[in-house]
Amino acid sequence: MKKTYKLTRRQLLRLSALAGTGAVIAACAPAAPSGPSAPEAPAEQQPQQPQPTPAPTVKPVPRDQTIIMGWTVSDFDNTGLTNPFAAGHNHQNFNSALWDPLYYWAAFSDTVYPWLAASEPEYNADFTEVTIKLRDGIEWSDGTPITSKDVVFTVNTWRDNEKLDYHSRVAPYVKEAVAIDDKTVKIIFKQPSPRFVFDVLTVHFDTGRPIVPAHVLEKVDDVTAFRGGLDMPQSGPYKVVSWTSNQKIFDLREDWWAIKTGFQPVPEVKRVIMQRIGDDVGVVAQRIVNNEMDTAVDFRTDTIKSILRQNPKVTTHTGNKEPYGYLDWWPNSLWMNHELEWFSDVRVRRAINRAIDRDKIDEVVYDGAKVSTIFPFPLYPALQKFADSPAVKAVIEKYQPRKFDLEESARLMEEAGYKKNADGLWEKDGKTVPCQISGFPQIHGDIVPVLSEMLRQAGFDTGEGPDFGPEAYNNMAEGRPGLYMFGHGASLRDPFAVFELFNTKPTGNVAGSNNFSRYNNPEFEQLVLEMAKYPSGDPRFDELAVKALEIYYRDVIDVPIIQWLHRIAYNQTYWVNWPTETNVGEGYNGAFWHWTGPRVIAALKKAG
């Protein structure tokens, strides 16, 4: 039997504004990270596979040269998995620090920083080719120069190997990558591809990918089965010196190419310790209050406020004021599988949307902060400009996606053939509409119970309350009956990526790229393929993007709920110069688990 836990008294008091009376139940289970991805099963090892071996005794490093970060994901158990091409590789456990990309993108300055690349990419006039020049002095940790051969190997392997996560993002576009000389790469496309370098070869948040060492992986029979190990030649600033099921230790590489060439100053953080934390958020918070930990996975509002009250040395992106965080790239929606009988009817999907009171969400969950949304993309400056355009405003006026109207919701359900049963739930052919919401307790424990109560009041069968159990992600990925609270890891500068996400097809019975709606519309698919040919800001692109957004609202592909905020605690006892709204620096967001995390750590300065 599934174990359940009552919400806290404060949560119940908040929910009383919605429910009047009655207990709301939420299950408790291991937490998931912001924007988690479905893990792949480890492949069988090959003969040449390096075996993880115990690290030598780790030399002591002073606390004021060490940063300690709390992380939740269980891939600590994947000891020695460092190869970015390997099945199950995860950059979020700070493996990002092992691998340098061609380019970094900083969200809050909207700046692309050439890294292994020497300069901006040079596209031809019709965006069917791009040329990239590499920086002088770049090298792998074994001293082998990084050359155009590595870039060519990386891109062409993505194109050819269907097992790789970026195959579907490269194969439709890339005809061939070729080396012009050791420092120059040309990528030839099958069609105009103006955003390829930004989407694929530039790292930002959890997307984009680094370059891999050709001289290592070209000798491997199956690059997805090769774990890499602690000694695999790498390009990044830190190396793993110890990795157990509870902790990873990284030490600064003093021979990092960026230090040797003078491209970057020597980071003051000499050691990074990633510690595995449990499900008890209170324990994690107390460790930050006690100065035992410098930062950790983002917290919910009540927890971050408590931390700030107890330790004046701790700050957040917005200091000690609401909303205690910054806008992340992962706006959350209620998803539903369109292939299931209930949700194949757009009237049911629209009725669910009309049952959501977003103003009440802002009031009850976020203390009045404007967090709720009607968009499937984050409102960064360029996307805010798109959202504010007259054409988009006309679409919003037509479909009114923010409208809360229980009478209209009921009318839609009746049109779809449903009647309320004795329990006040919509029913047809003896079946209620299964709307139990799957989510993750550490990041959805505040919002999902409120959504569940709203839907229950509107007549939807939310079961025993939110499903925060260990099968929550599998419910989403496998399209099981119910609703799914999850984000869109997609658009950053324009809405293309999220529309492309909705075109992703399942692999077997598993949703591809977390496209849990399994939306299938040839009209929409062709529109997005046409959109791919134009750069951001092109009038034709904007025209097509507005049409795609109209289809999104017309068909209710999913139900947008909230913009996602990262409320990350930054302890300044040992380290200062954290990225905040008053200390933007180079403009990187503060999540150490993103691909840009190494740039956040590199910018830190010793306190005092």
XYZ file of C-alpha atoms in Angstrom:
608
model
C 0.000 0.000 0.000
C 1.291 3.462 -0.859
C 2.467 5.367 2.171
C 1.020 8.881 2.539
C 1.799 11.868 4.728
C -0.377 14.778 5.776
C 0.671 18.265 4.754
C 1.981 20.658 7.390
C -0.451 22.758 9.383
C 0.652 25.863 7.477
C 0.017 24.177 4.137
C -3.407 23.057 5.342
C -4.230 26.591 6.467
C -3.268 27.869 3.052
C -5.319 25.215 1.311
C -8.318 26.079 3.471
C -8.695 29.194 1.338
C -9.499 26.791 -1.483
C -10.947 23.695 0.087
C -12.875 25.009 3.081
C -12.555 21.721 4.971
C -10.985 18.327 4.526
C -7.504 16.923 4.730
C -5.233 16.963 1.701
C -2.832 14.088 1.344
C 0.554 14.026 -0.351
C 2.849 11.071 -0.814
C 6.520 11.339 0.095
C 9.290 9.972 -2.116
C 12.866 10.639 -3.239
C 13.248 14.046 -4.818
C 13.925 14.768 -8.450
C 16.110 17.618 -9.750
C 14.795 20.629 -11.690
C 14.275 19.433 -15.202
C 15.203 15.733 -14.619
C 15.729 13.483 -17.640
C 14.836 9.849 -17.946
C 17.923 7.801 -17.073
C 19.095 5.289 -19.612
C 20.003 1.779 -18.622
C 23.761 1.246 -18.436
C 25.068 -0.716 -21.401
C 27.256 -3.778 -21.031
C 30.948 -3.065 -20.617
C 33.338 -3.699 -23.476
C 36.772 -5.309 -23.211
C 38.559 -1.962 -23.341
C 36.326 -0.545 -20.642
C 38.241 1.208 -17.839
C 37.272 -0.117 -14.437
C 36.572 2.415 -11.684
C 39.254 2.008 -9.064
C 39.551 3.476 -5.595
C 41.163 6.888 -5.776
C 44.459 7.410 -3.978
C 44.346 9.109 -0.603
C 42.935 12.574 -1.175
C 45.248 15.304 0.014
C 43.820 17.790 2.514
C 42.620 21.169 1.244
C 41.710 24.000 3.650
C 38.011 24.723 4.159
C 38.434 28.252 2.849
C 39.604 26.809 -0.469
C 36.783 24.254 -0.614
C 33.159 24.612 -1.639
C 30.614 22.057 -0.419
C 27.422 21.613 -2.439
C 24.389 19.429 -1.751
C 22.912 17.340 -4.547
C 20.059 14.836 -4.555
C 20.262 12.648 -7.619
C 21.176 9.014 -7.077
C 23.715 8.916 -9.901
C 26.426 9.148 -7.252
C 26.114 5.380 -7.608
C 27.287 5.604 -11.236
C 30.897 5.826 -10.112
C 33.405 6.529 -12.858
C 30.821 7.468 -15.516
C 32.569 10.504 -17.031
C 32.234 9.970 -20.792
C 29.646 12.464 -22.175
C 28.670 9.941 -24.860
C 28.011 7.147 -22.344
C 24.465 6.006 -21.656
C 23.430 7.476 -18.320
C 26.016 10.270 -18.241
C 24.791 13.214 -16.180
C 26.421 16.651 -16.203
C 24.337 17.763 -13.224
C 26.590 16.017 -10.699
C 29.318 18.528 -11.723
C 30.662 16.378 -14.530
C 30.142 19.637 -16.409
C 33.469 20.760 -14.915
C 35.297 17.998 -16.807
C 34.305 19.188 -20.275
C 34.630 22.527 -22.029
C 32.221 23.517 -24.819
C 32.793 25.555 -27.933
C 30.566 28.281 -26.471
C 28.871 29.252 -23.199
C 25.682 31.309 -23.011
C 24.880 33.483 -19.997
C 21.137 33.946 -19.529
C 21.094 37.214 -17.597
C 23.417 39.106 -19.907
C 22.186 37.284 -23.030
C 25.822 36.842 -23.984
C 27.506 34.051 -25.909
C 31.104 33.530 -24.779
C 33.411 31.748 -27.240
C 35.325 29.142 -25.233
C 37.129 26.446 -27.195
C 36.036 28.500 -30.185
C 38.090 31.603 -30.923
C 35.245 33.738 -32.196
C 31.587 33.802 -33.183
C 30.443 31.228 -35.765
C 30.374 32.433 -39.355
C 27.265 31.350 -41.279
C 26.935 31.710 -45.036
C 24.155 33.875 -46.453
C 21.461 31.179 -46.511
C 22.507 29.411 -43.284
C 23.371 26.158 -45.055
C 26.984 26.215 -43.815
C 28.770 27.459 -40.722
C 32.497 27.876 -40.088
C 34.000 27.752 -36.594
C 37.583 28.672 -35.736
C 39.241 27.201 -32.639
C 41.266 29.029 -30.007
C 45.068 28.640 -29.850
C 46.573 26.607 -27.004
C 43.553 24.447 -26.195
C 44.413 20.891 -25.163
C 43.156 17.778 -23.437
C 44.397 16.931 -19.948
C 46.883 14.404 -21.383
C 48.535 17.192 -23.403
C 47.001 16.242 -26.752
C 45.944 19.381 -28.670
C 42.227 19.935 -29.177
C 41.746 20.341 -32.917
C 39.058 20.495 -35.561
C 39.298 16.701 -35.698
C 37.633 16.546 -32.266
C 34.779 18.806 -33.356
C 34.264 16.836 -36.576
C 34.250 13.542 -34.664
C 31.762 14.883 -32.111
C 29.280 16.280 -34.646
C 29.439 13.418 -37.119
C 29.097 10.836 -34.354
C 25.954 12.579 -33.135
C 24.681 12.447 -36.705
C 25.427 8.748 -37.199
C 24.867 7.116 -33.813
C 21.185 6.636 -33.012
C 22.009 5.753 -29.413
C 23.286 9.241 -28.602
C 20.969 11.715 -26.917
C 21.684 14.437 -29.483
C 21.261 12.252 -32.546
C 17.721 13.519 -33.091
C 18.900 17.111 -32.817
C 21.736 16.695 -35.301
C 20.787 14.054 -37.879
C 17.877 15.995 -39.469
C 20.091 19.013 -40.076
C 23.745 18.019 -40.545
C 24.988 16.684 -43.853
C 28.632 16.639 -42.810
C 31.216 18.272 -40.567
C 34.666 18.636 -42.152
C 38.059 19.878 -40.976
C 39.450 22.663 -43.160
C 42.633 22.706 -41.090
C 43.560 21.995 -37.463
C 41.850 25.170 -36.269
C 38.918 25.450 -38.686
C 35.712 23.403 -38.917
C 32.958 23.680 -41.475
C 29.521 22.161 -40.871
C 27.380 21.649 -43.980
C 23.625 21.428 -43.419
C 20.848 19.638 -45.269
C 18.634 22.726 -44.933
C 19.022 26.255 -43.536
C 19.961 25.847 -39.864
C 20.554 29.298 -38.354
C 20.257 28.205 -34.710
C 22.334 24.988 -34.831
C 25.452 26.375 -33.147
C 23.437 27.987 -30.370
C 21.161 25.005 -29.755
C 23.732 22.221 -30.010
C 27.307 23.549 -29.665
C 26.594 26.217 -27.045
C 25.900 25.086 -23.477
C 23.157 26.762 -21.462
C 21.212 25.415 -18.516
C 20.888 21.648 -19.229
C 21.185 21.822 -23.009
C 23.950 22.041 -25.554
C 26.844 19.619 -25.409
C 30.656 19.789 -25.109
C 33.280 18.469 -27.507
C 34.698 14.978 -26.834
C 38.248 13.655 -27.425
C 38.452 11.916 -30.789
C 41.815 10.313 -29.991
C 40.111 8.394 -27.164
C 36.645 7.599 -28.451
C 37.454 6.793 -32.069
C 39.207 3.665 -30.760
C 36.103 2.501 -28.865
C 33.675 0.028 -30.440
C 30.609 1.412 -28.667
C 30.981 4.976 -27.371
C 27.728 4.690 -25.406
C 29.082 1.744 -23.374
C 32.482 3.281 -22.606
C 32.282 4.712 -19.080
C 35.415 6.841 -19.320
C 36.696 6.434 -15.772
C 38.536 8.978 -13.662
C 41.536 9.083 -15.995
C 39.775 9.803 -19.290
C 41.444 12.823 -20.941
C 39.248 15.871 -20.429
C 39.228 19.578 -21.222
C 37.624 21.243 -18.183
C 38.991 23.011 -15.090
C 38.446 20.294 -12.460
C 39.233 16.591 -12.186
C 37.567 13.900 -10.086
C 39.897 12.669 -7.347
C 37.350 10.622 -5.385
C 33.894 9.265 -6.161
C 31.788 7.189 -3.794
C 28.063 6.553 -3.537
C 27.724 9.514 -1.160
C 30.289 12.039 -2.320
C 32.326 13.284 -5.261
C 35.480 15.337 -4.837
C 36.901 17.496 -7.637
C 40.254 19.274 -7.503
C 41.371 22.169 -9.641
C 43.607 21.265 -12.569
C 46.508 23.691 -12.333
C 47.481 22.563 -15.865
C 44.089 23.491 -17.344
C 44.658 24.978 -20.788
C 42.753 28.177 -19.915
C 45.148 28.866 -17.032
C 48.257 27.976 -19.058
C 47.299 30.289 -21.917
C 46.209 33.148 -19.655
C 42.687 33.009 -21.075
C 41.246 32.640 -17.560
C 42.548 33.540 -14.084
C 43.260 30.765 -11.596
C 39.989 29.972 -9.748
C 40.128 30.547 -6.001
C 38.050 27.402 -5.389
C 40.636 24.623 -5.288
C 38.268 21.818 -4.309
C 34.620 21.109 -5.015
C 32.779 18.562 -2.879
C 29.413 17.300 -4.079
C 27.590 15.639 -1.198
C 24.578 13.416 -1.565
C 21.650 14.737 0.437
C 18.535 12.907 1.504
C 14.859 13.704 1.188
C 14.599 15.666 4.442
C 14.697 19.272 3.247
C 14.877 20.505 6.831
C 18.158 18.674 7.418
C 19.674 20.130 4.246
C 18.526 23.613 5.194
C 20.006 23.261 8.672
C 23.368 22.268 7.237
C 23.426 25.523 5.285
C 22.365 27.451 8.385
C 25.194 25.754 10.320
C 27.772 26.681 7.630
C 28.396 22.998 6.934
C 27.344 23.464 3.328
C 27.774 26.418 0.962
C 24.845 25.791 -1.374
C 22.379 23.087 -2.395
C 19.489 22.277 -4.696
C 16.825 25.001 -4.747
C 14.324 25.287 -1.905
C 10.637 26.200 -1.658
C 9.584 29.593 -0.313
C 8.978 28.685 3.352
C 12.310 26.882 3.642
C 14.412 29.606 2.042
C 12.765 32.241 4.265
C 13.602 30.153 7.334
C 17.243 29.811 6.258
C 17.558 33.561 5.748
C 16.074 34.281 9.178
C 18.496 31.939 10.921
C 21.746 32.870 9.188
C 22.384 36.452 8.009
C 25.419 35.222 6.041
C 23.106 33.421 3.602
C 21.667 35.237 0.604
C 19.702 34.421 -2.548
C 19.458 35.807 -6.062
C 17.148 38.551 -4.753
C 18.774 38.863 -1.345
C 16.309 38.563 1.544
C 13.249 39.653 -0.408
C 10.660 37.889 -2.554
C 10.759 35.859 -4.685
C 14.184 34.724 -3.312
C 15.225 33.432 -6.705
C 15.511 33.958 -10.422
C 13.567 32.940 -13.467
C 14.697 29.514 -14.641
C 14.291 28.109 -18.142
C 11.791 25.414 -17.024
C 8.201 26.743 -16.905
C 5.930 24.037 -15.526
C 2.679 22.788 -17.017
C 0.131 20.141 -16.276
C 0.731 17.592 -19.011
C -1.583 14.801 -20.065
C -1.191 11.993 -22.592
C -3.365 12.871 -25.609
C -3.410 9.223 -26.659
C -5.526 8.280 -23.626
C -9.286 8.270 -24.170
C -10.119 11.057 -21.720
C -7.447 13.490 -22.887
C -7.833 12.833 -26.609
C -10.810 15.219 -26.425
C -9.657 18.852 -26.552
C -12.816 19.860 -24.654
C -11.605 17.914 -21.629
C -8.167 19.495 -21.862
C -9.721 22.949 -22.171
C -12.039 22.251 -19.218
C -9.024 21.384 -17.070
C -7.397 24.682 -18.022
C -10.562 26.625 -17.138
C -10.512 24.991 -13.677
C -7.130 26.540 -12.786
C -7.231 29.828 -10.867
C -3.762 31.268 -11.499
C -4.426 34.400 -9.445
C -5.200 32.199 -6.458
C -1.980 30.240 -7.053
C 0.028 33.464 -6.879
C -1.782 34.485 -3.703
C -1.785 31.175 -1.846
C 1.484 29.556 -2.919
C 3.748 32.500 -3.697
C 2.618 35.183 -1.219
C 1.424 37.449 -4.024
C 4.465 37.123 -6.304
C 3.470 36.879 -9.967
C 4.725 33.377 -10.721
C 1.814 31.796 -12.598
C 1.990 31.828 -16.394
C 0.137 31.123 -19.620
C 3.285 30.499 -21.649
C 5.304 27.294 -22.231
C 8.555 29.305 -22.374
C 10.413 31.465 -19.825
C 9.872 35.192 -20.143
C 13.488 36.177 -20.713
C 13.858 39.562 -22.460
C 13.599 38.353 -26.079
C 10.719 36.003 -25.261
C 8.993 38.712 -23.233
C 9.192 40.929 -26.316
C 7.558 38.169 -28.360
C 4.844 37.691 -25.715
C 4.141 41.430 -25.696
C 3.830 41.701 -29.478
C 0.438 42.761 -30.875
C 0.091 39.503 -32.809
C 0.560 37.378 -29.685
C -1.762 39.595 -27.665
C -4.444 39.060 -30.307
C -4.041 35.277 -29.980
C -4.294 35.521 -26.180
C -7.417 37.638 -26.443
C -8.954 35.032 -28.748
C -8.255 31.981 -26.559
C -7.997 33.580 -23.078
C -5.709 30.864 -21.664
C -5.613 32.512 -18.222
C -9.375 32.591 -17.814
C -10.693 30.821 -14.697
C -14.319 29.851 -15.221
C -15.861 26.831 -13.508
C -19.141 27.281 -15.360
C -17.407 27.131 -18.726
C -15.354 24.154 -17.514
C -18.580 22.343 -16.622
C -20.196 23.260 -19.937
C -17.229 21.832 -21.848
C -17.383 18.582 -19.891
C -21.097 18.252 -20.585
C -20.479 18.842 -24.292
C -17.928 16.050 -24.143
C -20.596 13.700 -22.801
C -19.779 13.726 -19.082
C -22.123 13.981 -16.123
C -21.322 14.405 -12.459
C -21.780 11.285 -10.332
C -22.862 11.066 -6.695
C -19.364 12.051 -5.576
C -19.453 15.211 -7.676
C -16.950 13.825 -10.186
C -17.269 13.952 -13.965
C -18.095 10.506 -15.320
C -18.825 8.903 -18.705
C -19.433 5.223 -19.419
C -18.806 4.494 -15.759
C -15.345 6.109 -15.802
C -14.191 9.280 -14.084
C -11.416 11.473 -15.543
C -8.135 10.353 -13.920
C -6.436 13.564 -12.788
C -4.172 12.480 -9.952
C -1.093 14.681 -10.403
C 2.365 13.117 -10.485
C 5.193 15.360 -9.308
C 8.301 15.567 -7.136
C 8.030 16.448 -3.431
C 11.023 18.735 -2.961
C 10.119 20.948 -5.904
C 6.350 20.522 -6.197
C 5.307 20.056 -2.574
C 3.838 23.555 -2.413
C 2.039 23.901 -5.771
C 0.705 20.435 -6.633
C -1.601 20.021 -3.595
C -3.216 23.355 -4.476
C -3.721 22.324 -8.112
C -5.128 18.994 -6.972
C -7.712 20.701 -4.778
C -8.705 23.111 -7.561
C -9.311 20.239 -9.955
C -11.201 18.235 -7.335
C -13.526 21.168 -6.754
C -14.136 21.328 -10.513
C -15.191 17.668 -10.602
C -12.014 15.946 -11.749
C -10.934 12.748 -10.046
C -7.633 13.577 -8.337
C -7.534 10.300 -6.439
C -6.022 10.405 -2.958
C -4.125 13.584 -3.718
C -0.754 14.184 -5.410
C 1.382 11.210 -6.376
C 4.885 11.987 -5.143
C 5.857 8.325 -5.199
C 8.967 6.791 -6.764
C 7.034 5.986 -9.942
C 6.109 9.628 -10.603
C 8.555 10.141 -13.433
C 7.766 6.761 -14.984
C 4.074 7.687 -14.907
C 4.936 10.668 -17.093
C 7.432 8.994 -19.394
C 5.228 5.971 -20.029
C 2.036 7.999 -20.419
C 0.048 6.396 -17.635
C -3.401 7.788 -16.724
C -3.224 11.013 -14.740
C -1.745 14.487 -15.001
C 1.953 15.305 -14.803
C 3.558 18.400 -13.282
C 6.730 18.993 -15.263
C 8.617 21.690 -17.131
C 9.667 22.549 -20.650
C 13.445 22.375 -20.986
C 13.501 24.222 -24.237
C 13.265 27.856 -25.340
C 15.716 30.560 -24.318
C 15.866 33.318 -26.943
C 12.846 32.541 -29.088
C 9.961 30.046 -28.873
C 11.268 27.628 -31.494
C 12.729 25.042 -29.116
C 9.521 24.464 -27.170
C 7.525 24.046 -30.376
C 10.159 21.600 -31.613
C 9.801 19.753 -28.288
C 6.104 19.178 -28.982
C 7.067 17.462 -32.251
C 9.297 14.910 -30.499
C 8.026 11.369 -31.012
C 8.036 8.612 -28.389
C 10.726 5.952 -28.385
C 8.747 2.771 -27.954
C 6.333 3.557 -25.119
C 8.575 6.244 -23.592
C 7.971 9.925 -24.296
C 10.806 11.467 -26.278
C 12.580 14.505 -24.753
C 9.943 14.670 -22.005
C 7.178 15.487 -24.506
C 4.581 13.926 -22.242
C 1.576 15.139 -24.240
C 2.580 12.912 -27.201
C 1.039 15.592 -29.367
C 0.793 14.519 -33.004
C -0.301 17.081 -35.576
C 1.194 17.082 -39.112
C 0.109 20.704 -39.610
C 2.033 21.783 -36.529
C 5.024 19.596 -37.416
C 5.382 21.135 -40.872
C 4.993 24.621 -39.477
C 7.859 24.055 -37.018
C 10.097 22.553 -39.722
C 9.492 25.651 -41.826
C 10.223 27.861 -38.817
C 13.623 26.172 -38.380
C 14.875 27.779 -41.573
C 14.704 31.330 -40.227
C 16.775 33.097 -37.573
C 15.275 34.792 -34.536
C 13.863 38.188 -35.379
C 13.194 37.406 -39.009
C 9.626 38.582 -39.806
C 8.817 35.216 -41.358
C 9.997 33.437 -38.188
C 7.809 35.651 -36.015
C 4.816 35.028 -38.270
C 5.229 31.261 -38.025
C 5.867 31.402 -34.267
C 2.580 33.227 -33.704
C 0.765 30.573 -35.736
C 2.396 27.836 -33.659
C 1.400 29.551 -30.419
C -2.179 29.820 -31.659
C -2.241 26.063 -32.311
C -0.765 25.509 -28.822
C -3.717 27.337 -27.268
C -6.313 26.008 -29.713
C -5.347 22.391 -29.099
C -4.379 22.839 -25.414
C -1.186 20.848 -25.937
C -0.624 21.177 -22.198
C -1.846 23.505 -19.440
C 0.808 26.091 -18.476
C 0.865 26.773 -14.735
C 3.962 28.581 -13.411
C 7.215 30.092 -14.461
C 9.932 28.205 -12.599
C 12.027 29.962 -9.984
C 15.337 28.776 -8.623
C 15.481 29.710 -4.955
C 19.066 28.772 -4.226
C 20.735 29.533 -0.891
C 24.214 31.068 -1.182
C 26.189 30.857 2.061
C 28.719 33.713 2.220
C 30.657 32.469 5.248
C 33.459 31.114 3.083
C 32.589 32.303 -0.429
C 31.270 35.555 -1.878
C 30.602 36.939 -5.357
C 27.642 34.648 -5.944
C 25.525 35.638 -8.976
C 22.595 37.812 -7.854
C 20.357 40.477 -9.335
C 22.726 43.154 -7.985
C 25.866 41.218 -8.906
C 25.185 39.953 -12.413
C 28.852 39.509 -13.341
C 29.146 37.673 -16.634
C 25.440 36.908 -16.445
C 25.353 33.200 -15.602
C 22.453 31.755 -13.615
C 23.362 30.382 -10.216
C 22.503 26.687 -10.593
C 25.738 24.751 -10.065
C 24.117 21.660 -11.600
C 23.730 23.251 -15.032
C 26.325 23.079 -17.795
C 27.262 26.652 -16.869
C 27.888 25.703 -13.215
C 31.709 25.725 -13.587
C 31.557 29.409 -14.562
C 29.625 30.175 -11.361
C 32.240 28.388 -9.250
C 35.132 30.048 -11.122
C 33.766 33.495 -10.246
C 33.632 32.905 -6.472
C 35.993 34.795 -4.163
C 37.150 33.990 -0.646
C 35.114 35.739 2.017
C 36.716 38.313 4.275
